[in-house]
Structure formats: structure tokens, C-alpha cells
Tab-separated table of C-alpha atoms and ligand atoms in Angstrom:
chain	number	residue	atom	x	y	z
A	207	MET	CA	23.906	57.379	3.630
A	208	PHE	CA	22.285	60.757	3.056
A	209	LEU	CA	19.246	59.646	5.050
A	210	ARG	CA	21.446	58.559	7.948
A	211	GLN	CA	23.075	61.981	8.020
A	212	GLN	CA	19.668	63.625	8.147
A	213	VAL	CA	18.606	61.418	11.069
A	214	GLN	CA	21.791	62.179	12.984
A	215	GLU	CA	21.275	65.898	12.530
A	216	ARG	CA	17.998	65.747	14.423
A	217	GLN	CA	18.218	66.042	18.170
A	218	VAL	CA	16.077	65.695	21.248
A	219	VAL	CA	15.064	69.052	22.694
A	220	VAL	CA	13.825	69.542	26.267
A	221	ASP	CA	11.088	72.004	27.186
A	222	HIS	CA	12.321	73.016	30.616
A	223	ASN	CA	8.979	74.632	31.396
A	224	LEU	CA	7.234	71.250	31.191
A	225	CYS	CA	9.780	68.772	32.598
A	226	PHE	CA	9.094	67.908	36.235
A	227	PHE	CA	12.111	65.592	36.654
A	228	CYS	CA	10.216	62.307	36.932
A	229	GLY	CA	13.118	60.345	35.465
A	230	ALA	CA	11.006	58.194	33.121
A	231	CYS	CA	13.029	59.201	30.066
A	232	VAL	CA	16.292	58.500	31.861
A	233	ALA	CA	15.149	54.969	32.678
A	234	ILE	CA	13.999	54.199	29.130
A	235	CYS	CA	17.037	55.515	27.231
A	236	PRO	CA	19.033	52.513	25.904
A	237	PRO	CA	22.476	54.205	25.685
A	238	ASP	CA	22.031	56.209	28.931
A	239	SER	CA	22.232	59.509	27.076
A	240	ILE	CA	19.929	61.467	29.415
A	241	PHE	CA	21.213	63.034	32.605
A	242	LEU	CA	19.046	64.399	35.354
A	243	ASP	CA	19.581	66.243	38.580
A	244	ASN	CA	17.021	68.073	40.677
A	245	THR	CA	17.068	71.186	38.549
A	246	HIS	CA	18.205	70.220	35.068
A	247	LEU	CA	17.847	67.563	32.390
A	248	SER	CA	20.373	67.264	29.591
A	249	ILE	CA	20.948	64.936	26.649
A	250	ASP	CA	24.268	63.769	25.235
A	251	ASP	CA	23.942	64.237	21.475
A	252	LYS	CA	27.095	62.202	20.873
A	253	THR	CA	25.639	58.969	22.252
A	254	CYS	CA	21.911	59.520	21.539
A	255	THR	CA	20.770	57.159	18.767
A	256	ARG	CA	17.592	59.175	17.968
A	257	CYS	CA	15.386	56.205	18.820
A	258	GLU	CA	12.690	58.599	20.152
A	259	ARG	CA	11.749	56.295	23.052
A	260	CYS	CA	12.153	59.196	25.457
A	261	VAL	CA	9.928	61.415	23.317
A	262	ARG	CA	7.157	58.820	23.426
A	263	MET	CA	7.674	58.089	27.132
A	264	CYS	CA	7.451	61.590	28.584
A	265	PRO	CA	4.039	61.988	30.271
A	266	VAL	CA	3.946	65.753	29.777
A	267	HIS	CA	5.444	65.879	26.244
A	268	ALA	CA	8.445	67.832	27.383
A	269	LEU	CA	10.697	66.142	24.823
A	270	SER	CA	10.600	66.571	21.075
A	271	MET	CA	12.798	65.564	18.151
A	272	GLU	CA	13.747	68.606	16.155
A	273	PRO	CA	15.993	69.304	13.162
B	273	SF4	S1	16.189	59.462	21.432
B	273	SF4	FE1	16.629	57.425	22.316
B	273	SF4	S2	18.850	57.420	22.595
B	273	SF4	FE2	18.252	59.559	22.326
B	273	SF4	S3	17.973	60.382	24.381
B	273	SF4	FE3	15.960	59.624	23.663
B	273	SF4	S4	15.805	57.491	24.401
B	273	SF4	FE4	17.959	58.126	24.522
B	274	SF4	S1	10.033	61.947	31.138
B	274	SF4	FE1	9.555	64.104	30.683
B	274	SF4	S2	9.000	65.012	32.647
B	274	SF4	FE2	10.048	63.073	33.085
B	274	SF4	S3	12.219	63.674	33.380
B	274	SF4	FE3	11.946	63.107	31.218
B	274	SF4	S4	11.539	65.051	30.133
B	274	SF4	FE4	11.183	65.390	32.334
């Protein structure tokens, strides 16, 4: 239970200097927690399961999982 709480406290962080809005992370996210328009990418922490698929998918490493 304690471990689960620790996992949930981590969150995906976007480096807006690196993201070029390719949409790859949006397509790979199982619960559709990533939202993208032409100028901004955001992540819904309430539905994100912390699976890290988006972190591994991003071609320019713009996403990271941080405490
Ligand atoms: S960690 Fe998983 S659930 Fe969360 S935004 Fe990335 S792909 Fe979606
Ligand atoms: S995969 Fe990376 S570069 Fe592409 S939209 Fe997502 S965060 Fe941006």
C-alpha cells in the first residue's frame, strides 16, 4: 500500500523546450491522459496510471517521470 502511494505521487513532467508536438505520446497513452494542441501539451494526473509508456515513446526525451 505504501509503495502504491509512492508510485501515485510521481508524475509525468513535460519539457516544453523539447516537445515538438508530434503526438506520439498521445497515441500511446492507454487511458488518454495526454492532451495536445498546436502550442501546448498537458497531462491529466487524475487518470494517468504512471505506466511510463509515453516517457519511453518520446523521440526527443521531452517527458520524464518525477517525484
Ligand atoms: S505514464 Fe502512461 S498513463 Fe500516464 S500519461 Fe504516460 S502513457 Fe499515459
Ligand atoms: S512524444 Fe514527445 S515530442 Fe511528441 S508530443 Fe509527446 S512529448 Fe512532445
